[in-house]
mmCIF file of C-alpha atoms in Angstrom:
data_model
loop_
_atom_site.group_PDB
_atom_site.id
_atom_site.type_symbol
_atom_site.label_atom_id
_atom_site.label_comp_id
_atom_site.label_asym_id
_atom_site.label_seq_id
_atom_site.Cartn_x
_atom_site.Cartn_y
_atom_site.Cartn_z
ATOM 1 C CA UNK C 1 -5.628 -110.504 11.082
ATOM 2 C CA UNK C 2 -4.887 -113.968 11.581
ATOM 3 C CA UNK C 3 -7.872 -116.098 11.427
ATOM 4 C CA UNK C 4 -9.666 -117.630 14.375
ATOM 5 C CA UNK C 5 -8.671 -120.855 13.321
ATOM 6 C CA UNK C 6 -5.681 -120.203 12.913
ATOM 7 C CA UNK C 7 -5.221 -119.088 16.618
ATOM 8 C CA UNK C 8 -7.420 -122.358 17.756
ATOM 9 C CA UNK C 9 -5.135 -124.646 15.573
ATOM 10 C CA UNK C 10 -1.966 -123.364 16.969
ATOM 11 C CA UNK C 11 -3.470 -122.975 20.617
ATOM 12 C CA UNK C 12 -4.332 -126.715 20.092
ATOM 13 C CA UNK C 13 -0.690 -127.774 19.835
ATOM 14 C CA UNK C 14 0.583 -125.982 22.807
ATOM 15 C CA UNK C 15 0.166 -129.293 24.711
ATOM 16 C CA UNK C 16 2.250 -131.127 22.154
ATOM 17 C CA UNK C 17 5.008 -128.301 21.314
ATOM 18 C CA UNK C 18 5.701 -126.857 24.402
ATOM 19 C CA UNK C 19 7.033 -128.335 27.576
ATOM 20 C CA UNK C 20 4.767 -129.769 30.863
ATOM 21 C CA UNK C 21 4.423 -127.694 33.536
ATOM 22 C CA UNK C 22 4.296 -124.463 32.318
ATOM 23 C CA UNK C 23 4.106 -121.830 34.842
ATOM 24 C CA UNK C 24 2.364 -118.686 34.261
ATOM 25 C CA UNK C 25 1.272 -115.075 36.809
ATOM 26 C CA UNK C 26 -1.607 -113.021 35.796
ATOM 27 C CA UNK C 27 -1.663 -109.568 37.023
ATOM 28 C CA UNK C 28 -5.342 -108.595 37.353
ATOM 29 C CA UNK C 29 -6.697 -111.639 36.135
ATOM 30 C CA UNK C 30 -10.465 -111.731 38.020
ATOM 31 C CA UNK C 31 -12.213 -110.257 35.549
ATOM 32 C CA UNK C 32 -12.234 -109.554 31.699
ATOM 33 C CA UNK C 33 -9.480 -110.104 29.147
ATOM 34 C CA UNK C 34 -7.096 -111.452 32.002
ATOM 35 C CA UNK C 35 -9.487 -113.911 32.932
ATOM 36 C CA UNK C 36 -10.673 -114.690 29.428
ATOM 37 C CA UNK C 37 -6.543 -115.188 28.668
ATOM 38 C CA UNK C 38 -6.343 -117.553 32.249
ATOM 39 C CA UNK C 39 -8.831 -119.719 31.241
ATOM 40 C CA UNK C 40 -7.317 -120.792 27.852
ATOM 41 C CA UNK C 41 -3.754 -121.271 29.283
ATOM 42 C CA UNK C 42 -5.300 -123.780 31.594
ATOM 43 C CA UNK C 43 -7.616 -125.386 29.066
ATOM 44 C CA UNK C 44 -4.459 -125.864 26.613
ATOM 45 C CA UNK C 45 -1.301 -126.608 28.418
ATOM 46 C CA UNK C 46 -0.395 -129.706 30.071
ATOM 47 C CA UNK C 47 -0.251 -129.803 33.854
ATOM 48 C CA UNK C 48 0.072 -125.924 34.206
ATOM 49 C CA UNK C 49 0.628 -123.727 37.367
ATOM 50 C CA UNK C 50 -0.737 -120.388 37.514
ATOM 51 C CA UNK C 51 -0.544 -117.974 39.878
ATOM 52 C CA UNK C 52 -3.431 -115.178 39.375
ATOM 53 C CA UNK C 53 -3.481 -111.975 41.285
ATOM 54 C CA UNK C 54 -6.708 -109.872 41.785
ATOM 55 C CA UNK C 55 -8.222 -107.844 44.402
ATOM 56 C CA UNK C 56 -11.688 -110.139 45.406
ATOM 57 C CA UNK C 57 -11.227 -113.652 46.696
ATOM 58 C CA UNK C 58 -14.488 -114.289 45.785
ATOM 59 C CA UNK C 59 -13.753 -113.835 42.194
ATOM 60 C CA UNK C 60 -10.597 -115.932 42.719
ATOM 61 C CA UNK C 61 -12.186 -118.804 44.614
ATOM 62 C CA UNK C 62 -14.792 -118.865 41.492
ATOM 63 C CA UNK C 63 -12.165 -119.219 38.624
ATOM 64 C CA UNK C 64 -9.797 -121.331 40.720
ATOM 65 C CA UNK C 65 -12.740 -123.861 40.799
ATOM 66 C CA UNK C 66 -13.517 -122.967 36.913
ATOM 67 C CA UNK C 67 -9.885 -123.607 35.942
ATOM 68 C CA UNK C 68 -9.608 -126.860 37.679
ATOM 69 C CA UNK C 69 -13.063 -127.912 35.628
ATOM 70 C CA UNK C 70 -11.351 -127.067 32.588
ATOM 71 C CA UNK C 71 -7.981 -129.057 33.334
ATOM 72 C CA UNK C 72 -7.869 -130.698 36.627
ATOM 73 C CA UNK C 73 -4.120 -131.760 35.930
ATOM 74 C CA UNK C 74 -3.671 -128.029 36.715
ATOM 75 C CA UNK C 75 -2.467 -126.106 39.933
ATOM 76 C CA UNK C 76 -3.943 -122.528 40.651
ATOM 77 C CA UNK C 77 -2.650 -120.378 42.944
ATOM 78 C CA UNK C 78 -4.889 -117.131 43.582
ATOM 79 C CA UNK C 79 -2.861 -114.586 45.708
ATOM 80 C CA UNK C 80 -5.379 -111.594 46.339
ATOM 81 C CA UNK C 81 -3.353 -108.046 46.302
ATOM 82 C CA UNK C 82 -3.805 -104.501 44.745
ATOM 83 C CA UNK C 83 -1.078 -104.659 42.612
ATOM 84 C CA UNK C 84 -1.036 -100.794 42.104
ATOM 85 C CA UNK C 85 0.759 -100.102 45.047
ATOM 86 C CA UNK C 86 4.841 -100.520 44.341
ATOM 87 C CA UNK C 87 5.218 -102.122 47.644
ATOM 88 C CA UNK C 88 2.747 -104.810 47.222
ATOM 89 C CA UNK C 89 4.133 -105.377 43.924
ATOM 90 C CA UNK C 90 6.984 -106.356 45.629
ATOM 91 C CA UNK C 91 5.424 -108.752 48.678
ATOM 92 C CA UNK C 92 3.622 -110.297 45.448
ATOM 93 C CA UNK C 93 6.991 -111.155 43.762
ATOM 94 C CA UNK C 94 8.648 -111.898 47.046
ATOM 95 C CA UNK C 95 5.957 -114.386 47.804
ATOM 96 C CA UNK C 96 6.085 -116.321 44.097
ATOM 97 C CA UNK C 97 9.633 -116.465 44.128
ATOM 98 C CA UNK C 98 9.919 -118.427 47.492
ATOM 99 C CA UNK C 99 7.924 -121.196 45.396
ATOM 100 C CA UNK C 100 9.233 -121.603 42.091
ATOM 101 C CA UNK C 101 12.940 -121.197 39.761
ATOM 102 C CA UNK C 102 11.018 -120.593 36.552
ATOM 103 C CA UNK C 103 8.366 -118.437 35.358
ATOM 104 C CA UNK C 104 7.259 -119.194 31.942
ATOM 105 C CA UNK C 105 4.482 -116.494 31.094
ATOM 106 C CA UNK C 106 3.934 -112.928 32.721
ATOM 107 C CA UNK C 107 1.013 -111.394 31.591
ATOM 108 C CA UNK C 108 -0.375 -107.881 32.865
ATOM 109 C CA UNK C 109 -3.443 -106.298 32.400
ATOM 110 C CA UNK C 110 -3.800 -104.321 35.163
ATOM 111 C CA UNK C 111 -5.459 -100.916 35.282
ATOM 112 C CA UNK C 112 -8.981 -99.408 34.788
ATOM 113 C CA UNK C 113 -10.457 -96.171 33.489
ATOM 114 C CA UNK C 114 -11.127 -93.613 36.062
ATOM 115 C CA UNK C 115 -14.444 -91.485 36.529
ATOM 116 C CA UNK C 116 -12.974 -88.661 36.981
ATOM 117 C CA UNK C 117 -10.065 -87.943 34.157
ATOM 118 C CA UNK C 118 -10.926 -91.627 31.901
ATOM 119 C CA UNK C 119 -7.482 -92.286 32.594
ATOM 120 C CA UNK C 120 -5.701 -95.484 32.863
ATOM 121 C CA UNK C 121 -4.094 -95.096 36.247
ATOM 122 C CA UNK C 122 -2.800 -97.142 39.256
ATOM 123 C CA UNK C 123 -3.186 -95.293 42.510
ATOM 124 C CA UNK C 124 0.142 -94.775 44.399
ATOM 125 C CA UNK C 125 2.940 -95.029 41.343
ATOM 126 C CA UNK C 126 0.804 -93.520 38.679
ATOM 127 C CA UNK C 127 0.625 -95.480 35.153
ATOM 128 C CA UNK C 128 4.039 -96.531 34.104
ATOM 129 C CA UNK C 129 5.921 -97.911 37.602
ATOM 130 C CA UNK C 130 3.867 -100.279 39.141
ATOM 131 C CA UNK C 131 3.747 -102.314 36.020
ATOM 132 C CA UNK C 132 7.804 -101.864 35.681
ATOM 133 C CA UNK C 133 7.812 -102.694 38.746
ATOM 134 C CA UNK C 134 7.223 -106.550 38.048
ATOM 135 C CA UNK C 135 9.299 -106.412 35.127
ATOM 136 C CA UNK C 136 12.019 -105.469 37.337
ATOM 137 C CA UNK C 137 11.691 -108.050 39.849
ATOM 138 C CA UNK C 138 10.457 -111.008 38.077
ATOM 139 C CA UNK C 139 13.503 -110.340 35.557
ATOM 140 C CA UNK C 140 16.486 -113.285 34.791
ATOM 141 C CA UNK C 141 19.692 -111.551 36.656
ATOM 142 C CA UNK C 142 22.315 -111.454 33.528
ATOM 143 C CA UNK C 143 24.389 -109.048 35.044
ATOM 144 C CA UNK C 144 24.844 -109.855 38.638
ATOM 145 C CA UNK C 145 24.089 -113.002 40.981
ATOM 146 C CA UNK C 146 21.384 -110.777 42.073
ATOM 147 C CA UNK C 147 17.758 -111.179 41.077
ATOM 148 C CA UNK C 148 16.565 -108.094 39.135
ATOM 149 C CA UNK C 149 13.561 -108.178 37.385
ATOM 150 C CA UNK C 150 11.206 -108.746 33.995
ATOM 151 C CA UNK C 151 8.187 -107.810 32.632
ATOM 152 C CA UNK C 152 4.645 -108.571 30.961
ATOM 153 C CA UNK C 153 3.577 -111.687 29.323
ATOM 154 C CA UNK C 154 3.918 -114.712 26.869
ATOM 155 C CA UNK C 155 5.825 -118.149 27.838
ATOM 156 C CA UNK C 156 9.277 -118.694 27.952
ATOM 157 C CA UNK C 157 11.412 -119.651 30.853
ATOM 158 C CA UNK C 158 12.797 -117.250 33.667
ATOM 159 C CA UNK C 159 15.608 -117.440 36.116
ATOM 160 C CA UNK C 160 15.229 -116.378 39.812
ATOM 161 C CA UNK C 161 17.845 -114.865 41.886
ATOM 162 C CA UNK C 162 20.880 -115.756 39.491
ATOM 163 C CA UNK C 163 20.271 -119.445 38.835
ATOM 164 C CA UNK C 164 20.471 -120.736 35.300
ATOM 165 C CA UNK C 165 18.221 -123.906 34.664
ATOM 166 C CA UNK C 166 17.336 -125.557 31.052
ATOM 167 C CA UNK C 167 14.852 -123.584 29.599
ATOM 168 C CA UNK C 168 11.481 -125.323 28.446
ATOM 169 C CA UNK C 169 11.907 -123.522 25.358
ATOM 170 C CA UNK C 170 14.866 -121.964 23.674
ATOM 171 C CA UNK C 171 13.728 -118.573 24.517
ATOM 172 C CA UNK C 172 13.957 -117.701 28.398
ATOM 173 C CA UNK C 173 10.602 -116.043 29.076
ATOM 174 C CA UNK C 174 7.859 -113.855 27.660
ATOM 175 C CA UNK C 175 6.158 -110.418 28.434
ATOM 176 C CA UNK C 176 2.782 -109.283 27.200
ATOM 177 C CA UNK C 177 1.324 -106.631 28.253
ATOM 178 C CA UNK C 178 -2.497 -105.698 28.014
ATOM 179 C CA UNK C 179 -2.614 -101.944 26.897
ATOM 180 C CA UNK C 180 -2.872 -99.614 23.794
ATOM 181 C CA UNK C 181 -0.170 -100.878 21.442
ATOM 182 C CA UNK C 182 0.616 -99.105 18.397
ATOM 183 C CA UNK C 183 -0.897 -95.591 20.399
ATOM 184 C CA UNK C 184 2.521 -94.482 20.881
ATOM 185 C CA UNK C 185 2.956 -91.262 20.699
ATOM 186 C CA UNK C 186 5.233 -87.804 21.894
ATOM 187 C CA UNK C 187 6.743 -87.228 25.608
ATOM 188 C CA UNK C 188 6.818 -84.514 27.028
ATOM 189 C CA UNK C 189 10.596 -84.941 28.770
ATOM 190 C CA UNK C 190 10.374 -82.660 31.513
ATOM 191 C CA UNK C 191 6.831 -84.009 32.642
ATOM 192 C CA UNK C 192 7.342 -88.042 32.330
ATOM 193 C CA UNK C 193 4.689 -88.569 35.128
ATOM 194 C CA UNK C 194 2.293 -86.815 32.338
ATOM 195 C CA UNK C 195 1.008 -84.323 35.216
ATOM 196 C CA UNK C 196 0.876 -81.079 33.108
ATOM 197 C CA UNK C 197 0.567 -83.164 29.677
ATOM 198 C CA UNK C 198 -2.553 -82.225 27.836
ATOM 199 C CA UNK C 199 -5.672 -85.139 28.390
ATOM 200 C CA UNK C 200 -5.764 -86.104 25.136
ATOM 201 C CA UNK C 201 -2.129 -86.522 24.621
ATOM 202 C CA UNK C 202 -1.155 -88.897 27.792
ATOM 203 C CA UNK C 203 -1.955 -92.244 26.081
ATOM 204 C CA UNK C 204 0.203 -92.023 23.385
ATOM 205 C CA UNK C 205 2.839 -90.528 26.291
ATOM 206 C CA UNK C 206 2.136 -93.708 28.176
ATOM 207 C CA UNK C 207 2.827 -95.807 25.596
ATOM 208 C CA UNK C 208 5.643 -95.092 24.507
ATOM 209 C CA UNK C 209 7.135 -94.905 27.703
ATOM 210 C CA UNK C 210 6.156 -98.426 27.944
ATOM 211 C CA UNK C 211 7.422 -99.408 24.510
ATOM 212 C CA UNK C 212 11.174 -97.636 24.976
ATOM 213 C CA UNK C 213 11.169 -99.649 29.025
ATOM 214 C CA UNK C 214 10.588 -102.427 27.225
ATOM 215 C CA UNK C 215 13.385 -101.770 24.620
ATOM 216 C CA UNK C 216 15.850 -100.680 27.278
ATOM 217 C CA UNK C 217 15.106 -103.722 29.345
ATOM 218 C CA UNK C 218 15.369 -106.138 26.489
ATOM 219 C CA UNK C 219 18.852 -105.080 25.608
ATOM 220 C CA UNK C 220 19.776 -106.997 28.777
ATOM 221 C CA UNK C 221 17.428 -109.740 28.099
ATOM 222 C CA UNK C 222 17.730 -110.605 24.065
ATOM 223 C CA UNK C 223 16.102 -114.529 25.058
ATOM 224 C CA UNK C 224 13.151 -112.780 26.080
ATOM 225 C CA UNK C 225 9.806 -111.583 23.857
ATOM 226 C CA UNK C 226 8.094 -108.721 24.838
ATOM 227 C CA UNK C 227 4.782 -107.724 23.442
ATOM 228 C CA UNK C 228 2.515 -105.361 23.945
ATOM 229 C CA UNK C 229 -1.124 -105.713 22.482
ATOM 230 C CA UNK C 230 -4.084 -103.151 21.643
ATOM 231 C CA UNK C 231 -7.163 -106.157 22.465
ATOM 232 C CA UNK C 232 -9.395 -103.445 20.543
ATOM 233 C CA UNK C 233 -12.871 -103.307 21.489
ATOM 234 C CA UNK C 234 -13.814 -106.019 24.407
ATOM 235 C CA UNK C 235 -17.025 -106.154 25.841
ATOM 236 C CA UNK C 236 -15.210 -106.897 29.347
ATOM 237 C CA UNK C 237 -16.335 -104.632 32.577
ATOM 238 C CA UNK C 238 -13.846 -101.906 32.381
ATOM 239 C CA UNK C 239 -16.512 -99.215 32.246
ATOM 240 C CA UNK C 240 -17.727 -100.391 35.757
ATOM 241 C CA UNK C 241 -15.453 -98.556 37.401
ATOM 242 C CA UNK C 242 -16.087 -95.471 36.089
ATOM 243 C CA UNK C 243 -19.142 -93.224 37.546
ATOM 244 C CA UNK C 244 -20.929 -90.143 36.841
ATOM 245 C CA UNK C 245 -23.133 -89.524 33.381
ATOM 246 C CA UNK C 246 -20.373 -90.493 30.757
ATOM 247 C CA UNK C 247 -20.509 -93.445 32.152
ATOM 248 C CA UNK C 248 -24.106 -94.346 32.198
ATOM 249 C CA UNK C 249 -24.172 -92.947 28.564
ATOM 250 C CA UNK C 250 -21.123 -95.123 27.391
ATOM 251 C CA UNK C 251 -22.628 -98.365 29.295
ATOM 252 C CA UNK C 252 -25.937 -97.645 27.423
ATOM 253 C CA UNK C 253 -24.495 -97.334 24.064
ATOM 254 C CA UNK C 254 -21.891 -100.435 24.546
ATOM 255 C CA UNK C 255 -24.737 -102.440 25.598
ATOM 256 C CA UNK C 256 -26.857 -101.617 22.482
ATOM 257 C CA UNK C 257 -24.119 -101.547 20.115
ATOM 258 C CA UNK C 258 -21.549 -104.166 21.773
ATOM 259 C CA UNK C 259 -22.264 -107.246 20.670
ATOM 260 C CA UNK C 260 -21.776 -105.852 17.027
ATOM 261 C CA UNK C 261 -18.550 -104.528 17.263
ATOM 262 C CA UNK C 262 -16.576 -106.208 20.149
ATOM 263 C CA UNK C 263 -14.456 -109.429 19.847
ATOM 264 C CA UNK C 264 -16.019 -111.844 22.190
ATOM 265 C CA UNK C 265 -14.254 -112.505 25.575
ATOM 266 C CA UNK C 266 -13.250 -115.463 24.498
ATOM 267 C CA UNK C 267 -11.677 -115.705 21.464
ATOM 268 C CA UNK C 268 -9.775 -112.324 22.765
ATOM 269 C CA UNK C 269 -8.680 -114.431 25.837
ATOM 270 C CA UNK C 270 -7.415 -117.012 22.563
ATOM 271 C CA UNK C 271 -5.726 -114.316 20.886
ATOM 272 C CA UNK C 272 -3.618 -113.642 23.931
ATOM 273 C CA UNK C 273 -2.497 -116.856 24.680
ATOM 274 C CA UNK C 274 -1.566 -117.219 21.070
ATOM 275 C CA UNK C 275 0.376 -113.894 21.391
ATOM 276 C CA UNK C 276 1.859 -115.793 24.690
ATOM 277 C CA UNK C 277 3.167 -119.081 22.280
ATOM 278 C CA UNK C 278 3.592 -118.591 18.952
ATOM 279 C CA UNK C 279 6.763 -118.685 17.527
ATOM 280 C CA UNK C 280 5.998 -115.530 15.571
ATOM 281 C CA UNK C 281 6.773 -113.585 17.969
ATOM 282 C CA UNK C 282 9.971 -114.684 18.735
ATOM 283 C CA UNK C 283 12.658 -113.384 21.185
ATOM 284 C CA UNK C 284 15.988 -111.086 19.362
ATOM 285 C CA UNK C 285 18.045 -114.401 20.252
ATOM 286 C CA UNK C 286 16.321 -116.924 18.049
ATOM 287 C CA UNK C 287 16.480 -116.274 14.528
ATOM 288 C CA UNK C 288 13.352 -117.397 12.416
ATOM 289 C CA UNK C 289 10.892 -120.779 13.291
ATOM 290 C CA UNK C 290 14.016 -122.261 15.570
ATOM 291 C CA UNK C 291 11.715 -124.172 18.340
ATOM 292 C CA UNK C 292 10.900 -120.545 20.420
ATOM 293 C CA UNK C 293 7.044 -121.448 21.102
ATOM 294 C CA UNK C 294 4.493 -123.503 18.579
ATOM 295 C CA UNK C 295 6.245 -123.483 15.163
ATOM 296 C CA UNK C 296 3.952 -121.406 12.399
ATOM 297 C CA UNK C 297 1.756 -122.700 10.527
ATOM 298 C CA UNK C 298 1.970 -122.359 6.794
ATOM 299 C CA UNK C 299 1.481 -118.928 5.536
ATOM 300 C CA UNK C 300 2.527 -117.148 8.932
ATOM 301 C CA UNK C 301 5.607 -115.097 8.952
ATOM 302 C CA UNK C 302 7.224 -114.041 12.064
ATOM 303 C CA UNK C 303 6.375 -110.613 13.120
ATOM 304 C CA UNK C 304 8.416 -107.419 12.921
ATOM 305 C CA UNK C 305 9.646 -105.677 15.968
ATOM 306 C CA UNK C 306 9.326 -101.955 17.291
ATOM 307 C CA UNK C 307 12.603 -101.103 15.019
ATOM 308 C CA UNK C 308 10.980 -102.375 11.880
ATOM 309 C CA UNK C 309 13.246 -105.788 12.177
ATOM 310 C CA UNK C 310 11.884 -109.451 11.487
ATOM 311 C CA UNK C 311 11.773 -111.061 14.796
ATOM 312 C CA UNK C 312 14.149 -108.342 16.878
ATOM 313 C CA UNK C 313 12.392 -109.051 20.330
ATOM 314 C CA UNK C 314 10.109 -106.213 21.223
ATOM 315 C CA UNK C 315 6.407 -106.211 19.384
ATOM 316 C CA UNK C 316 3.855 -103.714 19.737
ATOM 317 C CA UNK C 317 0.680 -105.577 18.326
ATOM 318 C CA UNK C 318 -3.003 -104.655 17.105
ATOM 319 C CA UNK C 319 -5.789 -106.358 17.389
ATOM 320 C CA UNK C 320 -4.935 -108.213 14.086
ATOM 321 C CA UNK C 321 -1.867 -109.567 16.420
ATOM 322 C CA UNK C 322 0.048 -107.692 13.377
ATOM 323 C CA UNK C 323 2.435 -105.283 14.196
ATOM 324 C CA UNK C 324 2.181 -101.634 13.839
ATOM 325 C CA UNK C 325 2.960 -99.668 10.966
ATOM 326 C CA UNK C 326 5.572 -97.214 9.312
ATOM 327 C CA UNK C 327 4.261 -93.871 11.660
ATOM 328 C CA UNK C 328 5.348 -95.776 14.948
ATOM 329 C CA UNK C 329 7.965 -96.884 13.980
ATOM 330 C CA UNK C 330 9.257 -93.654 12.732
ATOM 331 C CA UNK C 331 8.542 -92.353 16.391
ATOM 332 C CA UNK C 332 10.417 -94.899 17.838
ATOM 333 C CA UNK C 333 13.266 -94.435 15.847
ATOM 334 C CA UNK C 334 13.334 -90.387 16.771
ATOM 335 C CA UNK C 335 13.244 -91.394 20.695
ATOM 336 C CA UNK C 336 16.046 -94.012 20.281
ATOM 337 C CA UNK C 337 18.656 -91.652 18.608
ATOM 338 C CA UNK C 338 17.489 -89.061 21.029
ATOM 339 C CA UNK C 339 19.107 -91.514 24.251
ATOM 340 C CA UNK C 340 15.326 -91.715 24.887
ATOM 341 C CA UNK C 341 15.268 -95.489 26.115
ATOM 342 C CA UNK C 342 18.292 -94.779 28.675
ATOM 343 C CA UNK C 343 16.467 -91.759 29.550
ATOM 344 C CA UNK C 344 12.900 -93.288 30.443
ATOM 345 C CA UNK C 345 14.642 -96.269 32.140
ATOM 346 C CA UNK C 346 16.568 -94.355 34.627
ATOM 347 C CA UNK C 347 13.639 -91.838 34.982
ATOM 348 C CA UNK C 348 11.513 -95.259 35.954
ATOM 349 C CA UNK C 349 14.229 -96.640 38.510
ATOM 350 C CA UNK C 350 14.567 -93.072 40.262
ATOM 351 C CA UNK C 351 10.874 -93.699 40.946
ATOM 352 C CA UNK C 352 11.190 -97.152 42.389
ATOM 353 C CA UNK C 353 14.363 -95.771 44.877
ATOM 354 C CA UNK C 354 11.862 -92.780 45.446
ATOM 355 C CA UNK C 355 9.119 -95.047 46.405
ATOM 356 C CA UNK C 356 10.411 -98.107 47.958
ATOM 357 C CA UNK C 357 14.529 -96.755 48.560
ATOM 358 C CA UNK C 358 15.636 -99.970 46.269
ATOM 359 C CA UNK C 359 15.693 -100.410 42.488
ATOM 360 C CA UNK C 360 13.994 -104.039 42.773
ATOM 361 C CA UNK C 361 13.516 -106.746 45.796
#
């Protein structure tokens, strides 16, 4: 694992390395690890815009004003929406878009364990879509002079609806995404939705559904980073939502035992945003320390990708912000000679055309 300082050091030099204005969405960032990861991207960067989207304006009125203490050279947009409805995806995009030409950092952690099943779900496109849905539409348009759509968070620079501006940084724009990396595990083809999978196999389904979109997307998009991280355990208030006696009994024993074992909010929210700009996890396109976030610090290699390469572009992550081992990668390998990443990709937009009748916005 990379030590705290470490993270703080390189965090510290954001403001020097990386260019002014930074602008950054949070997906579900009113509570918890997006929050925690919010907050530090406004403490470190200079003169940052950040456009956080969460269900309670109460909660966003609260950070906005905590944000702005922490770096009043900052702007702070809170747009309140429930994100895990396909169409409001969209209106969310829609409405961003109409105000800026670059994004620099997407960063989703939207979701929350049910009561009934202690599934991660989003209501109307279950799981994998909603969150695909904003990689789709937030994505630089390579192929076309129509916007199509990215992803899931770190910074780099992002084109809207075909135009081609300087990027900040010589990679175009990161994704991370909040959920369960290195979990990956067998799909079920016929059942991608996971309906008839068995309950304790639909994570590591999920996963790697999320891992291969990922890969298919980045084939378009080789200036991009996308990560995926597995935070580990949080104390954040995930286990609110869920209801019945597992949950009273799990609330019980995190609050005894918490403290003890969880990484504390903030230095998770740390971790993330040094996930978000480190050059160690660089984009396919740049090839070792080349100016694609804050340059390493001594000792610090750049991180392997989902294929096993140094730096390829697509990084499922631990805890340790390390990437996963030999096992996964195996996996991975299996589903790519299979046609797997085609496969998921066109499964995912034959849901959006389902849903909405368009591929993206």
């Amino acid at each position: 694992m990379a030590p705290l300082t470490a993270v703080q050091s390189s965090n510290s030099r954001i403001a020097s390395a990386l260019s002014p204005r930074l602008v950054a969405v949070f997906v579900s960032a009113i509570s918890g690890i997006g929050e925690a990861s919010l907050k530090q991207f406004a403490k470190h960067a200079r003169q940052p815009r950040a456009y956080f989207i969460g269900r309670s304006k109460d909660a966003g009125d609260r950070i906005t004003a905590e944000c702005k203490a922490l770096n009043p050279e900052g702007e702070y947009v809170f747009i309140q929406a429930d994100v895990s409805l396909i169409r409001v995806v969209d209106d969310v995009c829609e409405e961003i878009e109409a105000k800026e030409k670059t994004i620099n950092i997407l960063f989703l952690t939207a979701g929350t364990l049910n009561g009934r099943t202690g599934m991660y779900t989003f209501s109307e496109s279950v799981k994998l879509e909603s969150s695909a849905r904003l990689v789709k539409n937030v994505f630089p348009a390579y192929m076309s002079q129509l916007h199509s759509a990215l992803s899931s968070s770190r910074v780099l620079n992002l084109e809207m609806l075909g135009w081609r501006k300087k990027a900040l940084m010589t990679r175009e724009m990161d994704l991370l995404v909040v959920f369960a990396a290195g979990k990956e595990g067998p799909i079920d083809k016929s059942d991608f939705q996971a309906l008839r999978v068995p309950f304790l196999s639909i994570r590591g389904q999920l996963c790697s559904l999320i891992t291969l979109g990922h890969e298919a997307v980045a084939k378009e998009a080789p200036s991009v980073s996308f990560i995926r991280n597995f935070p580990g355990a949080v104390m954040t208030s995930l286990l609110d939502d869920m209801k019945g006696v597992l949950a009273v009994g799990l609330r019980l024993v995190f609050g005894i035992v918490g403290p003890w074992i969880c990484m504390p909010i903030e230095e998770c929210g740390e971790r993330h945003l040094f996930l978000a700009t480190s050059t160690k996890y660089s984009p396919a396109s740049v090839q070792g320390d080349n100016g694609s976030g804050v340059p390493l610090a001594d000792g610090m290699a750049i991180a392997k990708g989902t294929d096993g390469e140094l730096g390829s572009g697509v990084y499922s992550v631990g805890e340790d912000g390390e990437s996963t081992g030999p096992k996964v990668e195996k996996l991975l390998a299996k589903f790519r000679n299979e046609g797997m990443v085609e496969q998921v990709w066109q499964h995912t937009e034959e849901e959006f055309k389902r849903i909405t009748g368009k591929e993206a916005i």
